[in-house]
PDB file of C-alpha atoms in Angstrom:
ATOM      1  CA  UNK A   1       3.850 -34.578 -22.966  1.00 41.00           C
ATOM      2  CA  UNK A   2       5.804 -35.855 -19.972  1.00 43.00           C
ATOM      3  CA  UNK A   3       4.219 -34.879 -16.715  1.00 44.00           C
ATOM      4  CA  UNK A   4       0.849 -34.009 -18.186  1.00 44.00           C
ATOM      5  CA  UNK A   5      -2.168 -33.943 -15.916  1.00 46.00           C
ATOM      6  CA  UNK A   6      -3.482 -37.228 -17.328  1.00 47.00           C
ATOM      7  CA  UNK A   7      -0.369 -39.196 -16.365  1.00 46.00           C
ATOM      8  CA  UNK A   8      -0.057 -40.911 -13.028  1.00 48.00           C
ATOM      9  CA  UNK A   9       2.940 -39.847 -10.919  1.00 44.00           C
ATOM     10  CA  UNK A  10       4.430 -43.343 -11.089  1.00 44.00           C
ATOM     11  CA  UNK A  11       4.456 -43.237 -14.886  1.00 48.00           C
ATOM     12  CA  UNK A  12       6.247 -39.880 -14.874  1.00 44.00           C
ATOM     13  CA  UNK A  13       8.843 -41.209 -12.406  1.00 46.00           C
ATOM     14  CA  UNK A  14       9.358 -44.366 -14.460  1.00 48.00           C
ATOM     15  CA  UNK A  15       9.978 -42.300 -17.601  1.00 52.00           C
ATOM     16  CA  UNK A  16      12.441 -40.112 -15.740  1.00 50.00           C
ATOM     17  CA  UNK A  17      14.301 -43.103 -14.301  1.00 51.00           C
ATOM     18  CA  UNK A  18      14.555 -44.722 -17.727  1.00 54.00           C
ATOM     19  CA  UNK A  19      16.009 -41.520 -19.205  1.00 56.00           C
ATOM     20  CA  UNK A  20      18.515 -41.078 -16.380  1.00 54.00           C
ATOM     21  CA  UNK A  21      19.370 -44.780 -16.433  1.00 54.00           C
ATOM     22  CA  UNK A  22      20.044 -44.725 -20.175  1.00 58.00           C
ATOM     23  CA  UNK A  23      22.223 -41.601 -19.889  1.00 60.00           C
ATOM     24  CA  UNK A  24      24.201 -43.136 -17.014  1.00 56.00           C
ATOM     25  CA  UNK A  25      24.631 -46.365 -18.958  1.00 58.00           C
ATOM     26  CA  UNK A  26      25.806 -44.459 -22.051  1.00 61.00           C
ATOM     27  CA  UNK A  27      28.395 -42.562 -19.995  1.00 58.00           C
ATOM     28  CA  UNK A  28      29.533 -45.733 -18.241  1.00 55.00           C
ATOM     29  CA  UNK A  29      29.944 -47.685 -21.482  1.00 58.00           C
ATOM     30  CA  UNK A  30      31.748 -44.793 -23.140  1.00 58.00           C
ATOM     31  CA  UNK A  31      34.246 -44.727 -20.284  1.00 56.00           C
ATOM     32  CA  UNK A  32      33.282 -41.160 -19.484  1.00 54.00           C
ATOM     33  CA  UNK A  33      32.960 -41.900 -15.786  1.00 52.00           C
ATOM     34  CA  UNK A  34      36.750 -41.976 -15.557  1.00 51.00           C
ATOM     35  CA  UNK A  35      37.811 -39.415 -12.984  1.00 45.00           C
ATOM     36  CA  UNK A  36      34.283 -38.981 -11.645  1.00 45.00           C
ATOM     37  CA  UNK A  37      34.286 -38.754  -7.836  1.00 48.00           C
ATOM     38  CA  UNK A  38      33.763 -42.145  -6.227  1.00 66.00           C
ATOM     39  CA  UNK A  39      30.722 -40.838  -4.322  1.00 73.00           C
ATOM     40  CA  UNK A  40      28.976 -40.106  -7.616  1.00 78.00           C
ATOM     41  CA  UNK A  41      29.950 -43.485  -9.003  1.00 82.00           C
ATOM     42  CA  UNK A  42      28.664 -45.124  -5.793  1.00 85.00           C
ATOM     43  CA  UNK A  43      25.366 -43.298  -6.318  1.00 84.00           C
ATOM     44  CA  UNK A  44      25.225 -44.688  -9.841  1.00 85.00           C
ATOM     45  CA  UNK A  45      25.705 -48.192  -8.421  1.00 88.00           C
ATOM     46  CA  UNK A  46      22.886 -47.627  -5.956  1.00 88.00           C
ATOM     47  CA  UNK A  47      20.721 -46.365  -8.805  1.00 87.00           C
ATOM     48  CA  UNK A  48      21.441 -49.527 -10.785  1.00 89.00           C
ATOM     49  CA  UNK A  49      20.440 -51.550  -7.725  1.00 89.00           C
ATOM     50  CA  UNK A  50      17.151 -49.678  -7.392  1.00 87.00           C
ATOM     51  CA  UNK A  51      16.189 -50.234 -11.029  1.00 87.00           C
ATOM     52  CA  UNK A  52      17.024 -53.939 -10.954  1.00 89.00           C
ATOM     53  CA  UNK A  53      20.330 -53.849 -12.814  1.00 90.00           C
ATOM     54  CA  UNK A  54      22.366 -55.770 -10.276  1.00 94.00           C
ATOM     55  CA  UNK A  55      25.092 -56.819 -12.731  1.00 95.00           C
ATOM     56  CA  UNK A  56      25.785 -53.164 -13.577  1.00 92.00           C
ATOM     57  CA  UNK A  57      25.672 -52.276  -9.890  1.00 92.00           C
ATOM     58  CA  UNK A  58      28.275 -54.942  -9.073  1.00 95.00           C
ATOM     59  CA  UNK A  59      30.565 -53.691 -11.822  1.00 94.00           C
ATOM     60  CA  UNK A  60      30.186 -50.096 -10.673  1.00 91.00           C
ATOM     61  CA  UNK A  61      30.787 -50.952  -7.015  1.00 93.00           C
ATOM     62  CA  UNK A  62      33.904 -52.871  -8.057  1.00 93.00           C
ATOM     63  CA  UNK A  63      35.203 -49.754  -9.756  1.00 90.00           C
ATOM     64  CA  UNK A  64      34.468 -47.663  -6.664  1.00 90.00           C
ATOM     65  CA  UNK A  65      36.331 -50.143  -4.453  1.00 92.00           C
ATOM     66  CA  UNK A  66      39.448 -49.677  -6.567  1.00 90.00           C
ATOM     67  CA  UNK A  67      39.343 -45.908  -6.163  1.00 85.00           C
ATOM     68  CA  UNK A  68      38.769 -45.454  -2.419  1.00 86.00           C
ATOM     69  CA  UNK A  69      40.772 -46.005   0.734  1.00 87.00           C
ATOM     70  CA  UNK A  70      40.380 -49.396   2.437  1.00 87.00           C
ATOM     71  CA  UNK A  71      38.853 -47.803   5.543  1.00 86.00           C
ATOM     72  CA  UNK A  72      36.005 -46.381   3.415  1.00 87.00           C
ATOM     73  CA  UNK A  73      35.068 -49.640   1.681  1.00 90.00           C
ATOM     74  CA  UNK A  74      32.526 -51.019   4.191  1.00 91.00           C
ATOM     75  CA  UNK A  75      29.349 -49.431   2.761  1.00 91.00           C
ATOM     76  CA  UNK A  76      30.416 -50.215  -0.806  1.00 92.00           C
ATOM     77  CA  UNK A  77      31.093 -53.856   0.051  1.00 95.00           C
ATOM     78  CA  UNK A  78      27.700 -54.121   1.737  1.00 95.00           C
ATOM     79  CA  UNK A  79      25.970 -52.586  -1.296  1.00 94.00           C
ATOM     80  CA  UNK A  80      27.791 -54.975  -3.632  1.00 96.00           C
ATOM     81  CA  UNK A  81      26.905 -57.901  -1.375  1.00 97.00           C
ATOM     82  CA  UNK A  82      23.249 -56.865  -1.550  1.00 95.00           C
ATOM     83  CA  UNK A  83      23.477 -56.887  -5.356  1.00 96.00           C
ATOM     84  CA  UNK A  84      25.133 -60.324  -5.336  1.00 97.00           C
ATOM     85  CA  UNK A  85      22.378 -61.564  -3.028  1.00 95.00           C
ATOM     86  CA  UNK A  86      19.715 -60.262  -5.405  1.00 94.00           C
ATOM     87  CA  UNK A  87      21.304 -62.332  -8.177  1.00 95.00           C
ATOM     88  CA  UNK A  88      21.429 -65.409  -5.968  1.00 94.00           C
ATOM     89  CA  UNK A  89      25.234 -65.374  -5.783  1.00 96.00           C
ATOM     90  CA  UNK A  90      25.192 -66.051  -2.068  1.00 94.00           C
ATOM     91  CA  UNK A  91      28.811 -67.160  -1.676  1.00 94.00           C
ATOM     92  CA  UNK A  92      30.040 -63.866  -3.111  1.00 96.00           C
ATOM     93  CA  UNK A  93      27.497 -61.990  -1.005  1.00 96.00           C
ATOM     94  CA  UNK A  94      28.707 -63.733   2.168  1.00 95.00           C
ATOM     95  CA  UNK A  95      32.310 -62.858   1.349  1.00 96.00           C
ATOM     96  CA  UNK A  96      31.506 -59.166   0.846  1.00 97.00           C
ATOM     97  CA  UNK A  97      29.346 -59.021   3.995  1.00 96.00           C
ATOM     98  CA  UNK A  98      32.171 -60.513   6.074  1.00 95.00           C
ATOM     99  CA  UNK A  99      34.617 -58.038   4.526  1.00 96.00           C
ATOM    100  CA  UNK A 100      32.256 -55.138   5.234  1.00 94.00           C
ATOM    101  CA  UNK A 101      31.888 -56.225   8.871  1.00 92.00           C
ATOM    102  CA  UNK A 102      35.656 -56.391   9.292  1.00 92.00           C
ATOM    103  CA  UNK A 103      35.856 -52.756   8.139  1.00 92.00           C
ATOM    104  CA  UNK A 104      32.735 -51.462   9.905  1.00 87.00           C
ATOM    105  CA  UNK A 105      31.823 -53.698  12.854  1.00 86.00           C
ATOM    106  CA  UNK A 106      29.256 -51.178  14.145  1.00 81.00           C
ATOM    107  CA  UNK A 107      26.833 -51.454  11.199  1.00 84.00           C
ATOM    108  CA  UNK A 108      23.861 -53.579  12.324  1.00 85.00           C
ATOM    109  CA  UNK A 109      22.336 -53.821   8.852  1.00 88.00           C
ATOM    110  CA  UNK A 110      25.347 -55.745   7.565  1.00 90.00           C
ATOM    111  CA  UNK A 111      25.047 -58.313  10.357  1.00 89.00           C
ATOM    112  CA  UNK A 112      21.359 -58.736   9.573  1.00 89.00           C
ATOM    113  CA  UNK A 113      21.962 -59.089   5.826  1.00 91.00           C
ATOM    114  CA  UNK A 114      24.733 -61.618   6.480  1.00 93.00           C
ATOM    115  CA  UNK A 115      22.496 -63.522   8.899  1.00 90.00           C
ATOM    116  CA  UNK A 116      19.732 -63.749   6.324  1.00 90.00           C
ATOM    117  CA  UNK A 117      22.194 -64.866   3.665  1.00 92.00           C
ATOM    118  CA  UNK A 118      23.610 -67.522   5.963  1.00 92.00           C
ATOM    119  CA  UNK A 119      20.098 -68.691   6.778  1.00 89.00           C
ATOM    120  CA  UNK A 120      19.236 -68.861   3.082  1.00 88.00           C
ATOM    121  CA  UNK A 121      22.171 -71.206   2.563  1.00 88.00           C
ATOM    122  CA  UNK A 122      21.362 -73.437   5.544  1.00 88.00           C
ATOM    123  CA  UNK A 123      23.959 -72.110   7.999  1.00 89.00           C
ATOM    124  CA  UNK A 124      21.444 -71.524  10.794  1.00 86.00           C
ATOM    125  CA  UNK A 125      23.894 -71.538  13.728  1.00 86.00           C
ATOM    126  CA  UNK A 126      26.154 -69.041  11.990  1.00 89.00           C
ATOM    127  CA  UNK A 127      23.096 -66.923  11.167  1.00 86.00           C
ATOM    128  CA  UNK A 128      22.193 -66.810  14.856  1.00 85.00           C
ATOM    129  CA  UNK A 129      25.685 -65.568  15.681  1.00 85.00           C
ATOM    130  CA  UNK A 130      25.259 -62.693  13.233  1.00 85.00           C
ATOM    131  CA  UNK A 131      21.853 -61.751  14.632  1.00 80.00           C
ATOM    132  CA  UNK A 132      23.324 -61.849  18.156  1.00 78.00           C
ATOM    133  CA  UNK A 133      25.972 -59.366  17.014  1.00 76.00           C
ATOM    134  CA  UNK A 134      23.300 -56.806  16.251  1.00 75.00           C
ATOM    135  CA  UNK A 135      22.500 -56.053  19.868  1.00 63.00           C
ATOM    136  CA  UNK A 136      19.872 -53.547  20.768  1.00 48.00           C
ATOM    137  CA  UNK A 137      19.551 -50.541  18.500  1.00 44.00           C
ATOM    138  CA  UNK A 138      17.642 -47.709  20.080  1.00 40.00           C
ATOM    139  CA  UNK A 139      14.355 -46.924  18.400  1.00 40.00           C
ATOM    140  CA  UNK A 140      14.410 -49.889  16.039  1.00 50.00           C
ATOM    141  CA  UNK A 141      12.339 -52.649  17.558  1.00 47.00           C
ATOM    142  CA  UNK A 142      12.941 -54.987  14.616  1.00 49.00           C
ATOM    143  CA  UNK A 143      16.682 -54.858  15.240  1.00 45.00           C
ATOM    144  CA  UNK A 144      16.274 -55.081  19.005  1.00 45.00           C
ATOM    145  CA  UNK A 145      14.163 -58.206  18.706  1.00 48.00           C
ATOM    146  CA  UNK A 146      16.611 -59.873  16.346  1.00 47.00           C
ATOM    147  CA  UNK A 147      19.481 -59.303  18.766  1.00 48.00           C
ATOM    148  CA  UNK A 148      17.482 -60.049  21.884  1.00 49.00           C
ATOM    149  CA  UNK A 149      17.676 -63.848  21.712  1.00 47.00           C
ATOM    150  CA  UNK A 150      13.891 -64.142  22.022  1.00 47.00           C
ATOM    151  CA  UNK A 151      13.634 -67.177  19.757  1.00 43.00           C
ATOM    152  CA  UNK A 152      14.836 -70.415  21.246  1.00 48.00           C
ATOM    153  CA  UNK A 153      16.493 -72.333  18.400  1.00 58.00           C
ATOM    154  CA  UNK A 154      18.823 -71.445  15.573  1.00 60.00           C
ATOM    155  CA  UNK A 155      16.314 -72.699  13.030  1.00 63.00           C
ATOM    156  CA  UNK A 156      13.442 -70.669  14.504  1.00 63.00           C
ATOM    157  CA  UNK A 157      15.578 -67.533  14.787  1.00 62.00           C
ATOM    158  CA  UNK A 158      16.733 -67.871  11.188  1.00 65.00           C
ATOM    159  CA  UNK A 159      13.196 -68.429   9.982  1.00 66.00           C
ATOM    160  CA  UNK A 160      11.905 -65.467  11.990  1.00 66.00           C
ATOM    161  CA  UNK A 161      14.635 -63.178  10.661  1.00 68.00           C
ATOM    162  CA  UNK A 162      14.118 -64.409   7.123  1.00 66.00           C
ATOM    163  CA  UNK A 163      10.425 -63.600   7.298  1.00 67.00           C
ATOM    164  CA  UNK A 164      11.020 -60.216   8.854  1.00 68.00           C
ATOM    165  CA  UNK A 165      13.889 -58.910   6.765  1.00 66.00           C
ATOM    166  CA  UNK A 166      13.866 -60.819   3.488  1.00 60.00           C
ATOM    167  CA  UNK A 167      12.120 -59.550   0.392  1.00 59.00           C
ATOM    168  CA  UNK A 168      11.031 -63.121  -0.330  1.00 57.00           C
ATOM    169  CA  UNK A 169      10.265 -64.154   3.255  1.00 53.00           C
ATOM    170  CA  UNK A 170       6.587 -63.519   3.645  1.00 53.00           C
ATOM    171  CA  UNK A 171       5.223 -65.753   6.408  1.00 51.00           C
ATOM    172  CA  UNK A 172       6.756 -69.026   5.255  1.00 50.00           C
ATOM    173  CA  UNK A 173       6.101 -70.565   8.679  1.00 48.00           C
ATOM    174  CA  UNK A 174       2.302 -70.310   8.447  1.00 49.00           C
TER     175      UNK A 174
END
């Protein structure tokens, strides 16, 4: 039985996620998410992202973008950009990050994600500009360092940020 003493917690969680994921997918494919509040649909997109279904996340975020006011689109655009980035669609990711920044210029995570994406595509000088936009964020040393201009060249700064913030960037300079 699910959740028995012999099962590890991770196995129980994985079973639960698969069941919820399948139910959400069934509802989505059946068109039964029509009229569902955009916040719930956004949560579904984030769920898809967490379980590695980036294509479904992108589709869901696109639907959310059509149903909300332009001023509220920043976080959704950033989430969709993250999904594009996961799929390696860096041009689309860059576009959504820039759009998200234009709507929410105070979100440091978007600047960082855009900087990493620019670095991944060889635009080191532009990446530096995005990291410089972060500034100092109280209590978050990683963000403060990135915005502090402590690395001397665009290439070094991009490499440092890539290693620090990227899922794939584990000590490539060693």
